[in-house]
């Protein structure tokens, strides 16, 4: 898929002697300044018919700036007819309820059957956007709400809002052990020093600030149902933070060292040990719409497999007294 941009702008008196890239970034709001700078350096911008390839060029009142460029697809993955559970959609964005087992981005040895493949089939123009419009990701086995931008402008605004912590993301999780109270976990996260596929709380200079606000919902037999509000969004943040405080997520094979099921009656223990994913669900997204600026509030019901675990572990247990 390709898209042609043929744009002309006459420099106003207020824009006199301003940098070319700054003037264009204020006029073309659905593309980043970095993208516009790339166009300039690639000889795609003319001023009064003369090709300009310096982003620092100062424009003059009355000059005519012209851009003629054909955008190539950024996402070249194969489109696949994979059903999407849509919570909401308009011209600017889409909210989906991601099921467990669905990988978000194609990776090495995993080029098909992903959310990106599904999105490219459902909305082909997403091929023109970075990551097919995917603003944030969920792990393969995490369920719940995700937002997808459908235009360059909404993608830029949503990613900026995410970076500035203006999007509220609320998760539900079932964690090992009985937690006594809620807390805020403020521990930086970086790549694990020896297991490169894992993340860990780290004091390394490359580690990034990570903040999770945890509150208790219900104490279960051997486990606790909690709510987590993310202030930051690091890779595996909830899973790493909960492991760090000694309460890894139920079913988490990467970060879990579980003890809760050992004290359960056999019937409950069997149900818990058969749960084959981390018990994590992205329940809520709250943010201002990137175009209309209206408050948006989206929720996804807790999935059946987690509901069954909660029901099973809600039975009376000596440790809960």
Coordinates of C-alpha atoms in Angstrom, one line a residue:
X1 CA 0.0 0.0 0.0
X2 CA 1.2 3.5 -0.8
X3 CA 0.0 7.0 -0.1
X4 CA 0.9 10.2 -1.9
X5 CA 1.4 13.5 -0.2
X6 CA 1.3 16.6 -2.5
X7 CA 1.3 19.6 -0.3
X8 CA 1.9 23.3 -0.9
X9 CA 2.3 26.1 1.7
X10 CA 2.9 29.9 1.3
X11 CA 5.1 31.2 4.1
X12 CA 3.2 33.8 6.2
X13 CA 4.6 37.0 7.6
X14 CA 4.7 35.3 11.1
X15 CA 6.8 32.5 9.7
X16 CA 9.4 34.7 8.1
X17 CA 13.0 33.6 8.9
X18 CA 11.9 30.5 10.7
X19 CA 13.5 27.1 10.1
X20 CA 12.0 25.1 7.3
X21 CA 11.4 21.9 9.4
X22 CA 9.7 23.9 12.2
X23 CA 7.3 25.6 9.8
X24 CA 6.4 22.3 8.1
X25 CA 5.9 20.5 11.4
X26 CA 3.4 23.1 12.5
X27 CA 1.5 22.8 9.2
X28 CA 1.7 19.0 8.8
X29 CA 0.5 17.7 12.2
X30 CA -0.1 14.1 11.2
X31 CA 3.6 13.4 10.7
X32 CA 6.4 13.8 13.2
X33 CA 9.1 16.5 12.9
X34 CA 11.6 13.7 12.5
X35 CA 9.7 12.3 9.5
X36 CA 9.5 15.8 7.9
X37 CA 13.3 16.2 8.4
X38 CA 13.8 12.9 6.6
X39 CA 11.8 14.2 3.7
X40 CA 13.8 17.4 3.5
X41 CA 17.1 15.4 3.6
X42 CA 15.8 13.1 0.9
X43 CA 15.3 16.0 -1.6
X44 CA 11.5 15.8 -1.3
X45 CA 10.9 19.5 -0.4
X46 CA 11.2 22.5 -2.7
X47 CA 11.1 26.2 -2.0
X48 CA 10.1 28.2 -5.1
X49 CA 10.9 25.2 -7.2
X50 CA 14.4 24.8 -5.8
X51 CA 15.2 21.6 -4.0
X52 CA 16.1 22.2 -0.4
X53 CA 17.9 19.4 1.6
X54 CA 18.9 21.3 4.8
X55 CA 16.5 21.3 7.7
X56 CA 18.0 24.5 9.0
X57 CA 17.1 26.5 5.9
X58 CA 15.4 29.8 6.9
X59 CA 12.2 30.5 4.9
X60 CA 11.1 33.9 3.8
X61 CA 7.7 35.6 3.7
X62 CA 5.9 34.8 0.5
X63 CA 8.0 31.8 -0.5
X64 CA 6.1 28.7 -1.7
X65 CA 7.0 25.4 0.0
X66 CA 6.1 22.3 -1.9
X67 CA 6.2 18.6 -0.9
X68 CA 5.6 15.7 -3.3
X69 CA 6.3 12.3 -1.8
X70 CA 4.9 8.8 -2.0
X71 CA 4.8 7.1 1.4
X72 CA 5.7 3.4 1.4
X73 CA 4.1 0.9 3.8
X74 CA 5.9 0.8 7.1
X75 CA 4.4 -2.6 8.1
X76 CA 5.2 -5.2 5.4
X77 CA 3.9 -8.2 7.3
X78 CA 1.3 -10.4 5.7
X79 CA -2.4 -9.6 6.3
X80 CA -4.3 -12.5 7.9
X81 CA -8.0 -13.0 8.5
X82 CA -7.9 -13.3 12.3
X83 CA -11.0 -12.2 14.2
X84 CA -10.7 -9.1 16.4
X85 CA -12.8 -8.5 19.5
X86 CA -13.4 -4.7 19.1
X87 CA -14.6 -2.7 22.1
X88 CA -14.8 0.6 20.1
X89 CA -13.8 2.1 16.8
X90 CA -13.9 5.4 15.1
X91 CA -12.0 7.2 12.3
X92 CA -9.0 7.8 14.5
X93 CA -8.5 4.8 16.8
X94 CA -9.6 1.3 17.7
X95 CA -9.9 -0.4 21.1
X96 CA -9.6 -4.2 21.1
X97 CA -9.9 -6.9 23.8
X98 CA -6.9 -9.1 23.3
X99 CA -7.3 -12.8 24.0
X100 CA -4.7 -14.9 25.7
X101 CA -2.2 -16.6 23.4
X102 CA -2.2 -13.8 20.8
X103 CA 1.3 -12.4 20.1
X104 CA 1.2 -8.6 19.4
X105 CA 4.2 -8.1 17.0
X106 CA 5.7 -10.6 14.6
X107 CA 9.2 -11.7 15.7
X108 CA 11.9 -14.1 14.7
X109 CA 10.3 -17.5 13.9
X110 CA 6.9 -16.0 14.5
X111 CA 5.9 -14.0 11.5
X112 CA 2.2 -15.1 11.3
X113 CA -0.8 -15.3 13.5
X114 CA -0.1 -12.1 15.4
X115 CA -2.3 -9.1 16.2
X116 CA -0.4 -7.1 13.6
X117 CA -1.3 -9.6 10.9
X118 CA -4.9 -9.4 12.0
X119 CA -5.0 -5.6 12.0
X120 CA -3.5 -5.4 8.5
X121 CA -6.3 -7.5 7.2
X122 CA -9.0 -5.7 9.1
X123 CA -7.8 -2.2 8.3
X124 CA -5.3 -2.3 5.4
X125 CA -4.3 1.4 5.6
X126 CA -2.6 0.6 9.0
X127 CA 0.3 -0.6 6.9
X128 CA 1.3 3.1 6.4
X129 CA 1.7 3.6 10.2
X130 CA 4.6 2.6 12.5
X131 CA 3.8 -0.8 14.0
X132 CA 0.5 -0.9 12.1
X133 CA -0.8 1.7 14.6
X134 CA -0.1 -0.4 17.7
X135 CA 0.5 2.2 20.5
X136 CA 1.4 -0.2 23.3
X137 CA 1.7 -3.9 23.7
X138 CA 0.5 -6.7 26.0
X139 CA 2.4 -10.0 26.5
X140 CA 1.3 -13.0 24.6
X141 CA -0.6 -14.5 27.5
X142 CA -2.0 -11.3 29.0
X143 CA -5.6 -10.4 28.1
X144 CA -7.5 -7.2 27.9
X145 CA -7.8 -3.7 26.4
X146 CA -5.3 -2.3 23.9
X147 CA -5.5 0.8 21.8
X148 CA -4.6 1.1 18.1
X149 CA -4.2 4.4 16.2
X150 CA -5.7 4.6 12.7
X151 CA -4.0 7.8 11.5
X152 CA -0.6 9.3 11.7
X153 CA -1.9 12.2 13.8
X154 CA -3.6 10.0 16.3
X155 CA -0.6 7.7 16.5
X156 CA 1.7 10.7 17.3
X157 CA -0.6 12.1 19.9
X158 CA -1.3 8.8 21.6
X159 CA 2.3 7.8 21.8
X160 CA 3.1 11.3 23.2
X161 CA 0.3 10.9 25.8
X162 CA 1.7 7.5 26.8
X163 CA 5.2 8.9 27.2
X164 CA 3.9 11.8 29.3
X165 CA 1.9 9.3 31.5
X166 CA -1.5 10.8 30.5
X167 CA -3.1 7.4 29.8
X168 CA -4.5 5.5 32.8
X169 CA -3.9 1.8 32.5
X170 CA -5.4 -0.5 35.2
X171 CA -4.7 -4.3 35.5
X172 CA -6.1 -7.1 37.5
X173 CA -3.8 -9.9 38.6
X174 CA -3.8 -13.0 40.8
X175 CA -0.5 -13.2 42.7
X176 CA 1.1 -15.9 44.9
X177 CA 0.7 -15.6 48.6
X178 CA -1.4 -13.5 50.9
X179 CA -0.6 -9.8 50.6
X180 CA -1.3 -7.7 53.7
X181 CA -1.8 -4.3 52.2
X182 CA -1.4 -2.3 49.0
X183 CA 1.7 -0.4 48.1
X184 CA 3.6 1.5 45.5
X185 CA 6.6 -0.2 43.9
X186 CA 9.1 2.3 42.6
X187 CA 12.0 0.1 41.3
X188 CA 13.9 0.6 38.0
X189 CA 13.8 -2.2 35.5
X190 CA 16.4 -3.3 33.0
X191 CA 17.6 -6.4 31.1
X192 CA 18.4 -9.3 33.3
X193 CA 22.2 -9.6 33.7
X194 CA 22.5 -13.3 32.7
X195 CA 19.1 -14.3 31.2
X196 CA 18.8 -11.9 28.3
X197 CA 15.2 -12.8 27.5
X198 CA 14.1 -11.7 31.0
X199 CA 13.8 -8.3 32.7
X200 CA 14.7 -7.6 36.3
X201 CA 14.8 -4.9 39.0
X202 CA 18.2 -3.3 38.4
X203 CA 20.6 -0.6 39.6
X204 CA 22.4 -0.6 36.2
X205 CA 22.7 2.8 34.5
X206 CA 20.6 1.4 31.6
X207 CA 17.7 0.5 33.8
X208 CA 14.6 2.7 33.4
X209 CA 12.3 4.2 36.1
X210 CA 9.3 1.9 36.7
X211 CA 6.4 2.7 39.1
X212 CA 3.4 0.4 39.9
X213 CA 0.6 1.2 42.3
X214 CA -0.9 -1.9 43.8
X215 CA -4.1 -2.2 45.8
X216 CA -5.8 -5.3 47.3
X217 CA -9.2 -6.5 46.0
X218 CA -9.6 -9.9 47.6
X219 CA -7.6 -12.4 49.6
X220 CA -8.0 -15.9 48.2
X221 CA -6.8 -19.3 49.4
X222 CA -3.0 -19.1 49.0
X223 CA -3.3 -16.2 46.6
X224 CA -4.4 -12.5 46.4
X225 CA -6.5 -10.7 43.7
X226 CA -4.9 -7.3 43.2
X227 CA -5.4 -4.2 41.1
X228 CA -2.3 -2.5 39.5
X229 CA -2.3 1.0 38.1
X230 CA 0.8 1.6 35.9
X231 CA 2.5 5.0 36.1
X232 CA 5.2 3.7 33.6
X233 CA 5.1 1.0 31.0
X234 CA 8.3 -1.1 31.0
X235 CA 8.6 -4.5 29.5
X236 CA 7.1 -7.1 31.9
X237 CA 6.8 -4.4 34.5
X238 CA 4.0 -5.9 36.6
X239 CA 5.5 -9.4 36.4
X240 CA 8.9 -8.2 37.4
X241 CA 7.7 -5.9 40.2
X242 CA 5.5 -8.5 41.8
X243 CA 8.3 -11.1 41.7
X244 CA 10.6 -8.6 43.3
X245 CA 8.3 -8.2 46.4
X246 CA 7.8 -12.0 46.7
X247 CA 4.4 -12.2 45.1
X248 CA 4.8 -13.5 41.5
X249 CA 1.8 -13.8 39.3
X250 CA -0.1 -17.1 39.3
X251 CA 0.9 -19.2 36.3
X252 CA 3.9 -17.1 35.4
X253 CA 6.5 -19.6 34.2
X254 CA 9.2 -17.0 33.6
X255 CA 9.1 -15.0 36.8
X256 CA 7.1 -17.3 39.2
X257 CA 8.3 -19.4 42.2
X258 CA 4.9 -20.5 43.5
X259 CA 4.1 -21.8 47.0
X260 CA 0.4 -20.9 47.4
X261 CA -1.0 -24.1 45.8
X262 CA 1.1 -26.3 48.1
X263 CA -1.3 -25.7 51.1
X264 CA -4.5 -26.0 49.1
X265 CA -6.8 -29.0 49.2
X266 CA -6.2 -31.3 46.2
X267 CA -9.2 -30.1 44.3
X268 CA -8.1 -26.5 44.4
X269 CA -4.5 -27.3 43.8
X270 CA -5.3 -29.2 40.6
X271 CA -7.3 -26.2 39.2
X272 CA -4.4 -23.8 40.0
X273 CA -1.6 -26.0 38.6
X274 CA -3.6 -26.4 35.3
X275 CA -3.8 -22.6 34.8
X276 CA -1.3 -22.3 32.0
X277 CA -0.6 -18.6 31.7
X278 CA 0.2 -15.6 33.9
X279 CA -3.0 -14.4 35.6
X280 CA -2.9 -10.9 34.3
X281 CA -5.7 -8.9 32.6
X282 CA -5.6 -5.3 31.3
X283 CA -9.0 -4.2 32.5
X284 CA -9.2 -0.5 31.9
X285 CA -7.9 2.3 29.7
X286 CA -8.8 6.0 30.4
X287 CA -7.5 8.9 28.3
X288 CA -8.5 11.9 26.3
X289 CA -9.4 11.2 22.7
X290 CA -6.4 12.4 20.6
X291 CA -8.6 14.4 18.2
X292 CA -11.9 15.3 20.0
X293 CA -10.2 15.5 23.4
X294 CA -13.3 13.9 25.0
X295 CA -12.6 11.6 28.0
X296 CA -12.6 7.9 26.9
X297 CA -13.1 5.1 29.3
X298 CA -12.9 1.5 28.1
X299 CA -13.1 -1.7 30.1
X300 CA -12.8 -5.4 29.3
X301 CA -14.5 -8.0 31.5
X302 CA -12.2 -10.4 33.4
X303 CA -11.8 -13.5 31.2
X304 CA -13.5 -16.7 32.1
X305 CA -10.3 -18.6 33.0
X306 CA -9.4 -16.0 35.6
X307 CA -13.0 -15.9 36.9
X308 CA -12.9 -19.7 37.4
X309 CA -9.7 -19.4 39.4
X310 CA -11.1 -16.6 41.6
X311 CA -14.2 -18.6 42.2
X312 CA -12.2 -21.8 43.1
X313 CA -9.9 -19.9 45.4
X314 CA -12.7 -18.0 47.1
X315 CA -13.6 -21.1 49.1
X316 CA -12.9 -20.9 52.8
X317 CA -9.3 -21.7 53.7
X318 CA -7.5 -21.7 57.1
X319 CA -4.9 -19.2 56.0
X320 CA -7.6 -16.6 55.2
X321 CA -8.9 -16.5 58.8

